Amino acid sequence: MTTPSVSPDPERTDLLAALAEARAALTASVRGLSDEQADRTPTVSALCLGGLVKHVTAMEEGWLNFATEGPSAMSFALPDGVTWDDLMAGTAREFPEWMADREKEFRMLPGETVTGILQAYEQVAARSEKIILAAPDLSASHPLPEAPWNEPGGEWSVRRVLTHVIAETSQHAGHADILREALDGRTAT
């Protein structure tokens, strides 16, 4: 954890504490697992614990990049001639790179380890905390990038980004708890 030059306000302290709690619940689910165990998919879902931590890492990094850089940090550009309707119907003749990258987030790739995945998450967490502590105003906002899942013309503040990251991390910590229990009967919470 980085110590800011001035004390954070109570709102930031509370939000960062909530995020730290959600992160701890998520990472507890993979502690003590081998790389092979973290790569298993013990339920009918395609989720594995290592992939779930990778996804949350990428999600947090992407949203904090959005908080600092705006919508250009989250481009959902489509290949020429491909529409959102094509993608949603599964009839696109070509898929965007960001879709392939997102698919890779949910699984452990050859050479990835639990240790490496957790270290990457810790680095993103430390960077996120610095960003939140340094943000001049949690109400500062950016327009959401164009995508069918975003409200057209919508804007999100730094505060809204942070609450979204907390909610996503908490939700996935619950998923991770179920996966861990299915693996070896142990729960993280």
PDB file of C-alpha atoms in Angstrom:
ATOM      1  CA  MET A   1       0.000   0.000   0.000  1.00  0.00           C
ATOM      2  CA  THR A   2       1.198   3.459  -0.868  1.00  0.00           C
ATOM      3  CA  THR A   3       0.942   6.195   1.712  1.00  0.00           C
ATOM      4  CA  PRO A   4      -0.355   9.438   0.218  1.00  0.00           C
ATOM      5  CA  SER A   5       1.298  12.732   1.080  1.00  0.00           C
ATOM      6  CA  VAL A   6      -1.959  13.868   2.678  1.00  0.00           C
ATOM      7  CA  SER A   7      -4.531  11.808   4.519  1.00  0.00           C
ATOM      8  CA  PRO A   8      -7.285  10.496   2.252  1.00  0.00           C
ATOM      9  CA  ASP A   9     -10.811  11.660   2.921  1.00  0.00           C
ATOM     10  CA  PRO A  10     -13.206   9.238   4.664  1.00  0.00           C
ATOM     11  CA  GLU A  11     -15.011   8.386   1.408  1.00  0.00           C
ATOM     12  CA  ARG A  12     -11.810   7.224  -0.293  1.00  0.00           C
ATOM     13  CA  THR A  13     -10.764   5.353   2.824  1.00  0.00           C
ATOM     14  CA  ASP A  14     -14.108   3.511   2.925  1.00  0.00           C
ATOM     15  CA  LEU A  15     -14.153   2.738  -0.804  1.00  0.00           C
ATOM     16  CA  LEU A  16     -10.574   1.473  -0.805  1.00  0.00           C
ATOM     17  CA  ALA A  17     -11.263  -0.642   2.294  1.00  0.00           C
ATOM     18  CA  ALA A  18     -14.293  -2.209   0.586  1.00  0.00           C
ATOM     19  CA  LEU A  19     -12.192  -2.990  -2.484  1.00  0.00           C
ATOM     20  CA  ALA A  20      -9.392  -4.465  -0.345  1.00  0.00           C
ATOM     21  CA  GLU A  21     -11.926  -6.693   1.401  1.00  0.00           C
ATOM     22  CA  ALA A  22     -13.341  -7.924  -1.920  1.00  0.00           C
ATOM     23  CA  ARG A  23      -9.831  -8.538  -3.266  1.00  0.00           C
ATOM     24  CA  ALA A  24      -8.893 -10.514  -0.151  1.00  0.00           C
ATOM     25  CA  ALA A  25     -11.954 -12.724  -0.566  1.00  0.00           C
ATOM     26  CA  LEU A  26     -11.060 -13.367  -4.214  1.00  0.00           C
ATOM     27  CA  THR A  27      -7.385 -14.109  -3.666  1.00  0.00           C
ATOM     28  CA  ALA A  28      -8.119 -16.361  -0.679  1.00  0.00           C
ATOM     29  CA  SER A  29      -9.811 -18.733  -3.113  1.00  0.00           C
ATOM     30  CA  VAL A  30      -6.547 -19.500  -4.929  1.00  0.00           C
ATOM     31  CA  ARG A  31      -4.133 -19.513  -1.993  1.00  0.00           C
ATOM     32  CA  GLY A  32      -2.599 -22.927  -1.486  1.00  0.00           C
ATOM     33  CA  LEU A  33      -3.628 -24.276  -4.888  1.00  0.00           C
ATOM     34  CA  SER A  34      -1.234 -25.757  -7.399  1.00  0.00           C
ATOM     35  CA  ASP A  35      -1.134 -24.277 -10.889  1.00  0.00           C
ATOM     36  CA  GLU A  36      -2.949 -27.367 -12.151  1.00  0.00           C
ATOM     37  CA  GLN A  37      -5.739 -26.959  -9.572  1.00  0.00           C
ATOM     38  CA  ALA A  38      -6.140 -23.256 -10.389  1.00  0.00           C
ATOM     39  CA  ASP A  39      -6.590 -24.205 -14.052  1.00  0.00           C
ATOM     40  CA  ARG A  40      -9.320 -26.795 -13.445  1.00  0.00           C
ATOM     41  CA  THR A  41     -12.951 -26.120 -14.308  1.00  0.00           C
ATOM     42  CA  PRO A  42     -14.763 -28.017 -11.522  1.00  0.00           C
ATOM     43  CA  THR A  43     -18.302 -26.937 -12.431  1.00  0.00           C
ATOM     44  CA  VAL A  44     -20.359 -26.954 -15.628  1.00  0.00           C
ATOM     45  CA  SER A  45     -19.076 -23.419 -16.176  1.00  0.00           C
ATOM     46  CA  ALA A  46     -15.893 -22.863 -18.174  1.00  0.00           C
ATOM     47  CA  LEU A  47     -14.491 -20.782 -15.286  1.00  0.00           C
ATOM     48  CA  CYS A  48     -11.282 -21.701 -13.509  1.00  0.00           C
ATOM     49  CA  LEU A  49      -9.913 -19.925 -10.456  1.00  0.00           C
ATOM     50  CA  GLY A  50      -6.734 -18.705 -12.136  1.00  0.00           C
ATOM     51  CA  GLY A  51      -8.726 -17.332 -15.046  1.00  0.00           C
ATOM     52  CA  LEU A  52     -11.177 -15.625 -12.733  1.00  0.00           C
ATOM     53  CA  VAL A  53      -8.363 -13.757 -10.964  1.00  0.00           C
ATOM     54  CA  LYS A  54      -6.885 -12.834 -14.374  1.00  0.00           C
ATOM     55  CA  HIS A  55     -10.255 -11.485 -15.495  1.00  0.00           C
ATOM     56  CA  VAL A  56     -10.706  -9.364 -12.372  1.00  0.00           C
ATOM     57  CA  THR A  57      -7.163  -8.045 -12.790  1.00  0.00           C
ATOM     58  CA  ALA A  58      -7.841  -7.016 -16.392  1.00  0.00           C
ATOM     59  CA  MET A  59     -11.257  -5.582 -15.494  1.00  0.00           C
ATOM     60  CA  GLU A  60      -9.809  -3.423 -12.699  1.00  0.00           C
ATOM     61  CA  GLU A  61      -6.897  -2.257 -14.812  1.00  0.00           C
ATOM     62  CA  GLY A  62      -9.200  -1.379 -17.716  1.00  0.00           C
ATOM     63  CA  TRP A  63     -11.630   0.597 -15.602  1.00  0.00           C
ATOM     64  CA  LEU A  64      -8.903   2.504 -13.762  1.00  0.00           C
ATOM     65  CA  ASN A  65      -7.333   3.312 -17.129  1.00  0.00           C
ATOM     66  CA  PHE A  66     -10.749   4.653 -18.144  1.00  0.00           C
ATOM     67  CA  ALA A  67     -10.863   6.755 -14.957  1.00  0.00           C
ATOM     68  CA  THR A  68      -7.556   8.399 -15.866  1.00  0.00           C
ATOM     69  CA  GLU A  69      -7.640   8.423 -19.683  1.00  0.00           C
ATOM     70  CA  GLY A  70     -11.302   8.388 -20.649  1.00  0.00           C
ATOM     71  CA  PRO A  71     -13.056   6.249 -23.259  1.00  0.00           C
ATOM     72  CA  SER A  72      -9.963   5.842 -25.464  1.00  0.00           C
ATOM     73  CA  ALA A  73      -8.634   3.457 -22.784  1.00  0.00           C
ATOM     74  CA  MET A  74     -11.491   1.047 -23.527  1.00  0.00           C
ATOM     75  CA  SER A  75     -11.861   0.819 -27.270  1.00  0.00           C
ATOM     76  CA  PHE A  76     -14.452  -1.613 -28.568  1.00  0.00           C
ATOM     77  CA  ALA A  77     -13.669  -0.973 -32.217  1.00  0.00           C
ATOM     78  CA  LEU A  78     -15.123  -3.397 -34.722  1.00  0.00           C
ATOM     79  CA  PRO A  79     -13.430  -4.666 -37.881  1.00  0.00           C
ATOM     80  CA  ASP A  80     -14.502  -2.942 -41.090  1.00  0.00           C
ATOM     81  CA  GLY A  81     -17.883  -4.167 -42.239  1.00  0.00           C
ATOM     82  CA  VAL A  82     -18.758  -5.875 -38.936  1.00  0.00           C
ATOM     83  CA  THR A  83     -21.701  -4.594 -36.899  1.00  0.00           C
ATOM     84  CA  TRP A  84     -22.743  -5.145 -33.296  1.00  0.00           C
ATOM     85  CA  ASP A  85     -25.730  -7.110 -34.617  1.00  0.00           C
ATOM     86  CA  ASP A  86     -23.306  -9.432 -36.459  1.00  0.00           C
ATOM     87  CA  LEU A  87     -21.315  -9.982 -33.267  1.00  0.00           C
ATOM     88  CA  MET A  88     -24.365 -10.602 -31.108  1.00  0.00           C
ATOM     89  CA  ALA A  89     -25.828 -13.039 -33.646  1.00  0.00           C
ATOM     90  CA  GLY A  90     -22.523 -14.895 -34.009  1.00  0.00           C
ATOM     91  CA  THR A  91     -22.491 -14.198 -37.748  1.00  0.00           C
ATOM     92  CA  ALA A  92     -19.533 -11.808 -37.875  1.00  0.00           C
ATOM     93  CA  ARG A  93     -17.015 -12.781 -40.540  1.00  0.00           C
ATOM     94  CA  GLU A  94     -14.236 -11.437 -38.311  1.00  0.00           C
ATOM     95  CA  PHE A  95     -13.968 -10.809 -34.587  1.00  0.00           C
ATOM     96  CA  PRO A  96     -12.184  -7.879 -32.950  1.00  0.00           C
ATOM     97  CA  GLU A  97      -8.902  -8.442 -31.127  1.00  0.00           C
ATOM     98  CA  TRP A  98     -10.369  -7.211 -27.829  1.00  0.00           C
ATOM     99  CA  MET A  99     -12.850 -10.123 -27.895  1.00  0.00           C
ATOM    100  CA  ALA A 100     -10.047 -12.662 -28.274  1.00  0.00           C
ATOM    101  CA  ASP A 101      -8.086 -10.972 -25.488  1.00  0.00           C
ATOM    102  CA  ARG A 102     -11.112 -11.104 -23.204  1.00  0.00           C
ATOM    103  CA  GLU A 103     -11.546 -14.827 -23.834  1.00  0.00           C
ATOM    104  CA  LYS A 104      -7.933 -15.410 -22.755  1.00  0.00           C
ATOM    105  CA  GLU A 105      -8.616 -13.592 -19.478  1.00  0.00           C
ATOM    106  CA  PHE A 106     -10.823 -16.419 -18.276  1.00  0.00           C
ATOM    107  CA  ARG A 107      -8.306 -19.236 -18.493  1.00  0.00           C
ATOM    108  CA  MET A 108      -4.730 -19.937 -17.545  1.00  0.00           C
ATOM    109  CA  LEU A 109      -2.483 -19.998 -20.571  1.00  0.00           C
ATOM    110  CA  PRO A 110       0.605 -22.216 -20.920  1.00  0.00           C
ATOM    111  CA  GLY A 111       3.358 -20.970 -18.637  1.00  0.00           C
ATOM    112  CA  GLU A 112       1.055 -18.981 -16.342  1.00  0.00           C
ATOM    113  CA  THR A 113       1.241 -19.715 -12.643  1.00  0.00           C
ATOM    114  CA  VAL A 114      -0.830 -18.899  -9.586  1.00  0.00           C
ATOM    115  CA  THR A 115       2.139 -16.950  -8.229  1.00  0.00           C
ATOM    116  CA  GLY A 116       2.428 -14.877 -11.393  1.00  0.00           C
ATOM    117  CA  ILE A 117      -1.306 -14.243 -11.599  1.00  0.00           C
ATOM    118  CA  LEU A 118      -1.430 -13.073  -7.979  1.00  0.00           C
ATOM    119  CA  GLN A 119       1.634 -10.851  -8.463  1.00  0.00           C
ATOM    120  CA  ALA A 120       0.013  -9.202 -11.488  1.00  0.00           C
ATOM    121  CA  TYR A 121      -3.145  -8.612  -9.447  1.00  0.00           C
ATOM    122  CA  GLU A 122      -1.152  -7.068  -6.595  1.00  0.00           C
ATOM    123  CA  GLN A 123       0.578  -4.698  -9.032  1.00  0.00           C
ATOM    124  CA  VAL A 124      -2.736  -3.587 -10.520  1.00  0.00           C
ATOM    125  CA  ALA A 125      -4.184  -3.146  -7.022  1.00  0.00           C
ATOM    126  CA  ALA A 126      -1.256  -0.966  -5.937  1.00  0.00           C
ATOM    127  CA  ARG A 127      -1.591   1.174  -9.073  1.00  0.00           C
ATOM    128  CA  SER A 128      -5.340   1.507  -8.582  1.00  0.00           C
ATOM    129  CA  GLU A 129      -4.885   2.702  -5.039  1.00  0.00           C
ATOM    130  CA  LYS A 130      -2.393   5.349  -6.171  1.00  0.00           C
ATOM    131  CA  ILE A 131      -4.829   6.540  -8.834  1.00  0.00           C
ATOM    132  CA  ILE A 132      -7.742   6.783  -6.397  1.00  0.00           C
ATOM    133  CA  LEU A 133      -5.670   8.561  -3.760  1.00  0.00           C
ATOM    134  CA  ALA A 134      -4.282  11.028  -6.314  1.00  0.00           C
ATOM    135  CA  ALA A 135      -7.571  11.776  -8.093  1.00  0.00           C
ATOM    136  CA  PRO A 136      -8.358  15.443  -7.458  1.00  0.00           C
ATOM    137  CA  ASP A 137     -12.104  14.809  -7.543  1.00  0.00           C
ATOM    138  CA  LEU A 138     -13.989  11.494  -7.429  1.00  0.00           C
ATOM    139  CA  SER A 139     -16.831  13.224  -9.291  1.00  0.00           C
ATOM    140  CA  ALA A 140     -14.679  13.856 -12.383  1.00  0.00           C
ATOM    141  CA  SER A 141     -16.236  11.903 -15.226  1.00  0.00           C
ATOM    142  CA  HIS A 142     -15.680  10.657 -18.757  1.00  0.00           C
ATOM    143  CA  PRO A 143     -18.150   9.572 -21.434  1.00  0.00           C
ATOM    144  CA  LEU A 144     -18.544   5.805 -21.655  1.00  0.00           C
ATOM    145  CA  PRO A 145     -17.099   4.175 -24.764  1.00  0.00           C
ATOM    146  CA  GLU A 146     -19.563   3.162 -27.457  1.00  0.00           C
ATOM    147  CA  ALA A 147     -20.744  -0.393 -26.874  1.00  0.00           C
ATOM    148  CA  PRO A 148     -24.207  -2.001 -26.743  1.00  0.00           C
ATOM    149  CA  TRP A 149     -23.868  -2.697 -23.007  1.00  0.00           C
ATOM    150  CA  ASN A 150     -23.145   0.965 -22.186  1.00  0.00           C
ATOM    151  CA  GLU A 151     -25.874   3.573 -21.894  1.00  0.00           C
ATOM    152  CA  PRO A 152     -25.718   5.751 -25.036  1.00  0.00           C
ATOM    153  CA  GLY A 153     -24.300   9.131 -24.030  1.00  0.00           C
ATOM    154  CA  GLY A 154     -23.621   7.880 -20.495  1.00  0.00           C
ATOM    155  CA  GLU A 155     -20.798   9.140 -18.319  1.00  0.00           C
ATOM    156  CA  TRP A 156     -19.068   7.552 -15.361  1.00  0.00           C
ATOM    157  CA  SER A 157     -17.239   9.368 -12.611  1.00  0.00           C
ATOM    158  CA  VAL A 158     -14.130   8.065 -10.882  1.00  0.00           C
ATOM    159  CA  ARG A 159     -16.434   7.242  -7.965  1.00  0.00           C
ATOM    160  CA  ARG A 160     -18.751   5.226 -10.229  1.00  0.00           C
ATOM    161  CA  VAL A 161     -15.788   3.379 -11.708  1.00  0.00           C
ATOM    162  CA  LEU A 162     -14.553   2.486  -8.242  1.00  0.00           C
ATOM    163  CA  THR A 163     -17.963   1.259  -7.057  1.00  0.00           C
ATOM    164  CA  HIS A 164     -18.234  -0.826 -10.242  1.00  0.00           C
ATOM    165  CA  VAL A 165     -14.814  -2.398  -9.609  1.00  0.00           C
ATOM    166  CA  ILE A 166     -15.847  -3.187  -6.019  1.00  0.00           C
ATOM    167  CA  ALA A 167     -19.106  -4.785  -7.182  1.00  0.00           C
ATOM    168  CA  GLU A 168     -17.414  -6.834  -9.930  1.00  0.00           C
ATOM    169  CA  THR A 169     -14.656  -8.010  -7.588  1.00  0.00           C
ATOM    170  CA  SER A 170     -17.187  -8.985  -4.926  1.00  0.00           C
ATOM    171  CA  GLN A 171     -19.341 -10.843  -7.430  1.00  0.00           C
ATOM    172  CA  HIS A 172     -16.369 -12.769  -8.781  1.00  0.00           C
ATOM    173  CA  ALA A 173     -15.133 -13.507  -5.253  1.00  0.00           C
ATOM    174  CA  GLY A 174     -18.442 -15.329  -4.747  1.00  0.00           C
ATOM    175  CA  HIS A 175     -17.914 -17.264  -7.968  1.00  0.00           C
ATOM    176  CA  ALA A 176     -14.391 -18.119  -6.820  1.00  0.00           C
ATOM    177  CA  ASP A 177     -15.679 -19.402  -3.493  1.00  0.00           C
ATOM    178  CA  ILE A 178     -17.995 -21.831  -5.309  1.00  0.00           C
ATOM    179  CA  LEU A 179     -15.198 -22.986  -7.606  1.00  0.00           C
ATOM    180  CA  ARG A 180     -12.835 -23.549  -4.683  1.00  0.00           C
ATOM    181  CA  GLU A 181     -15.440 -25.534  -2.790  1.00  0.00           C
ATOM    182  CA  ALA A 182     -16.056 -27.675  -5.884  1.00  0.00           C
ATOM    183  CA  LEU A 183     -12.300 -28.303  -6.180  1.00  0.00           C
ATOM    184  CA  ASP A 184     -11.445 -29.425  -2.679  1.00  0.00           C
ATOM    185  CA  GLY A 185     -14.326 -28.680  -0.328  1.00  0.00           C
ATOM    186  CA  ARG A 186     -12.640 -25.580   1.108  1.00  0.00           C
ATOM    187  CA  THR A 187     -14.276 -22.181   1.002  1.00  0.00           C
ATOM    188  CA  ALA A 188     -12.413 -18.903   0.982  1.00  0.00           C
ATOM    189  CA  THR A 189     -14.886 -17.088   3.238  1.00  0.00           C
TER     190      THR A 189
END
